Short mmCIF file of C-alpha atoms in Angstrom, two decimals:
data_model
loop_
_atom_site.label_atom_id
_atom_site.label_comp_id
_atom_site.label_asym_id
_atom_site.label_seq_id
_atom_site.Cartn_x
_atom_site.Cartn_y
_atom_site.Cartn_z
CA MET A 105 -128.14 106.94 -26.53
CA SER A 106 -125.60 109.71 -27.38
CA VAL A 107 -122.65 110.60 -24.73
CA LEU A 108 -123.76 114.08 -24.43
CA TYR A 109 -127.55 113.35 -23.92
CA ARG A 110 -126.92 110.77 -21.17
CA ALA A 111 -124.35 112.95 -19.69
CA ALA A 112 -127.27 116.05 -19.59
CA LYS A 113 -130.13 113.47 -18.33
CA ILE A 114 -127.67 112.38 -15.21
CA ALA A 115 -126.64 116.25 -14.74
CA GLU A 116 -130.48 117.01 -14.65
CA GLN A 117 -131.20 114.32 -12.24
CA ALA A 118 -128.40 114.59 -10.37
CA HIS A 119 -128.66 118.49 -9.55
CA ALA A 120 -132.55 118.36 -9.73
CA ALA A 121 -133.28 119.76 -6.44
CA GLN A 122 -130.00 122.04 -6.24
CA ALA A 123 -129.70 125.58 -7.06
CA ASP A 124 -126.99 127.59 -8.26
CA LYS A 125 -125.26 130.64 -6.53
CA THR A 126 -127.95 133.02 -7.71
CA GLY A 127 -130.98 130.62 -6.88
CA ARG A 128 -131.74 129.54 -10.15
CA PRO A 129 -131.95 125.75 -10.99
CA TYR A 130 -128.42 124.49 -10.42
CA ILE A 131 -128.53 122.71 -14.38
CA GLU A 132 -128.23 126.12 -15.65
CA HIS A 133 -124.95 126.69 -14.70
CA CYS A 134 -124.01 123.24 -16.27
CA ARG A 135 -125.81 124.39 -19.48
CA ARG A 136 -123.91 127.65 -19.28
CA VAL A 137 -120.56 125.63 -19.08
CA VAL A 138 -121.57 123.44 -21.73
CA ASP A 139 -122.39 126.40 -24.20
CA ALA A 140 -118.69 127.62 -23.27
CA VAL A 141 -116.58 124.76 -24.34
CA GLU A 142 -116.17 123.21 -27.91
CA THR A 143 -116.14 119.48 -28.37
CA LEU A 144 -118.78 116.60 -27.73
CA ASP A 145 -116.21 115.29 -24.87
CA GLN A 146 -115.93 118.48 -23.49
CA LYS A 147 -119.58 119.29 -23.51
CA ALA A 148 -120.36 115.59 -21.69
CA ILE A 149 -117.70 116.56 -19.19
CA ALA A 150 -119.44 120.07 -18.61
CA TYR A 151 -122.36 118.56 -17.82
CA LEU A 152 -121.29 116.08 -15.42
CA HIS A 153 -118.46 118.19 -14.10
CA ASP A 154 -120.22 118.61 -10.58
CA VAL A 155 -122.27 115.17 -10.36
CA ILE A 156 -119.56 113.32 -8.23
CA GLU A 157 -119.20 116.14 -5.57
CA LYS A 158 -122.82 117.34 -5.74
CA GLY A 159 -124.79 114.33 -6.86
CA ASP A 160 -126.11 111.75 -4.39
CA GLY A 161 -124.55 108.52 -4.87
CA TRP A 162 -122.22 109.21 -8.06
CA ASN A 163 -118.67 108.15 -8.31
CA ARG A 164 -116.47 107.02 -10.92
CA ASP A 165 -117.71 103.57 -10.98
CA ARG A 166 -121.18 104.95 -11.55
CA LEU A 167 -120.29 106.73 -14.63
CA GLU A 168 -118.35 104.02 -15.88
CA ALA A 169 -121.33 101.74 -15.46
CA ALA A 170 -123.38 104.57 -17.30
CA GLY A 171 -121.23 104.09 -20.29
CA PHE A 172 -119.13 106.97 -20.11
CA GLY A 173 -115.21 106.15 -21.42
CA PRO A 174 -112.10 106.43 -19.26
CA SER A 175 -110.89 109.88 -20.87
CA ILE A 176 -114.35 111.37 -19.85
CA VAL A 177 -114.36 109.68 -16.19
CA SER A 178 -110.98 110.83 -15.68
CA ALA A 179 -111.84 114.50 -16.71
CA VAL A 180 -114.43 114.60 -14.52
CA ASP A 181 -112.72 113.09 -11.30
CA ALA A 182 -110.48 115.60 -12.24
CA MET A 183 -112.75 118.42 -11.59
CA THR A 184 -113.97 117.04 -8.17
CA ARG A 185 -112.84 118.62 -5.39
CA ARG A 186 -110.69 116.57 -2.72
CA PRO A 187 -111.46 117.00 0.80
CA ASN A 188 -109.44 119.65 2.10
CA GLU A 189 -107.91 120.61 -1.03
CA ASP A 190 -107.66 124.34 -1.33
CA ASP A 191 -108.70 126.37 -3.97
CA ALA A 192 -104.95 126.81 -5.92
CA ALA A 193 -104.23 123.01 -5.96
CA PHE A 194 -107.99 122.04 -6.57
CA VAL A 195 -107.60 124.55 -10.15
CA ARG A 196 -103.92 123.19 -11.01
CA ARG A 197 -105.15 119.23 -10.62
CA ALA A 198 -108.28 120.10 -12.88
CA ALA A 199 -106.15 121.57 -15.32
CA ALA A 200 -103.40 119.17 -15.49
CA ASN A 201 -106.20 116.91 -17.34
CA PRO A 202 -106.31 118.31 -20.92
CA LEU A 203 -109.80 117.75 -21.45
CA ALA A 204 -110.82 118.96 -17.78
CA LEU A 205 -108.85 122.27 -18.53
CA PRO A 206 -111.13 124.12 -20.83
CA VAL A 207 -114.16 123.11 -18.96
CA LYS A 208 -112.43 124.17 -15.35
CA ARG A 209 -111.72 127.70 -17.44
CA ALA A 210 -115.30 127.86 -18.33
CA ASP A 211 -116.76 126.77 -15.00
CA LEU A 212 -114.69 129.34 -12.83
CA ALA A 213 -115.75 132.04 -15.46
CA ASP A 214 -119.70 131.17 -15.02
CA ASN A 215 -118.94 131.03 -10.96
CA LEU A 216 -117.38 134.53 -11.20
CA TRP A 217 -120.39 135.68 -13.11
CA GLN A 218 -122.28 134.37 -10.48
CA ALA A 219 -120.50 135.62 -7.68
CA ARG A 220 -120.97 139.15 -9.48
CA GLN A 221 -124.66 138.65 -9.84
CA ILE A 222 -125.02 138.38 -6.19
CA GLY A 223 -122.75 140.94 -4.86
CA ALA A 224 -120.56 137.94 -3.15
CA SER A 225 -116.63 137.85 -3.15
CA THR A 226 -114.94 136.86 -6.57
CA ALA A 227 -111.47 136.39 -5.10
CA LYS A 228 -111.40 132.62 -5.75
CA TYR A 229 -112.74 132.55 -8.97
CA GLU A 230 -110.30 135.50 -10.44
CA ASP A 231 -107.55 133.89 -8.76
CA GLY A 232 -108.35 130.41 -10.29
CA LEU A 233 -108.78 131.98 -13.67
CA ARG A 234 -105.02 133.61 -13.21
CA ILE A 235 -103.65 130.57 -12.68
CA LEU A 236 -104.88 128.97 -15.60
CA LYS A 237 -103.92 132.09 -17.72
CA GLU A 238 -100.20 132.19 -16.29
CA GLU A 239 -99.71 128.20 -15.79
CA PHE A 240 -102.12 126.59 -18.37
CA PRO A 241 -102.46 129.13 -21.07
CA SER A 242 -104.64 128.32 -24.34
#
């Protein structure tokens, strides 16, 4: 089973009962992030980017046991918010991981799009994208 297929199946299961900001199935957010990045590793990370934070029982060890290598697991971990971590610190920590950087950029862009769709505040996503543009230019 390919890394990408395995990541997609885990994300589908982990987010099965969850909805995104617009009320749509959460996996659609993951798929939009996947579509916005280029490499197979980035796409696997995009599927998995919220599994530790939002999926029941997922952690680094479980991802490793599922067959994901250290670079993918470290990138997913970089995209997992820590308790009491502020938005800017979270964006900077995620962006410091080269594999996570393009995924974080795509994640913020999709979250910004979702916030606009429902008329919610866009400030934290705009701020995150500004940090990436200024401090981690592509």
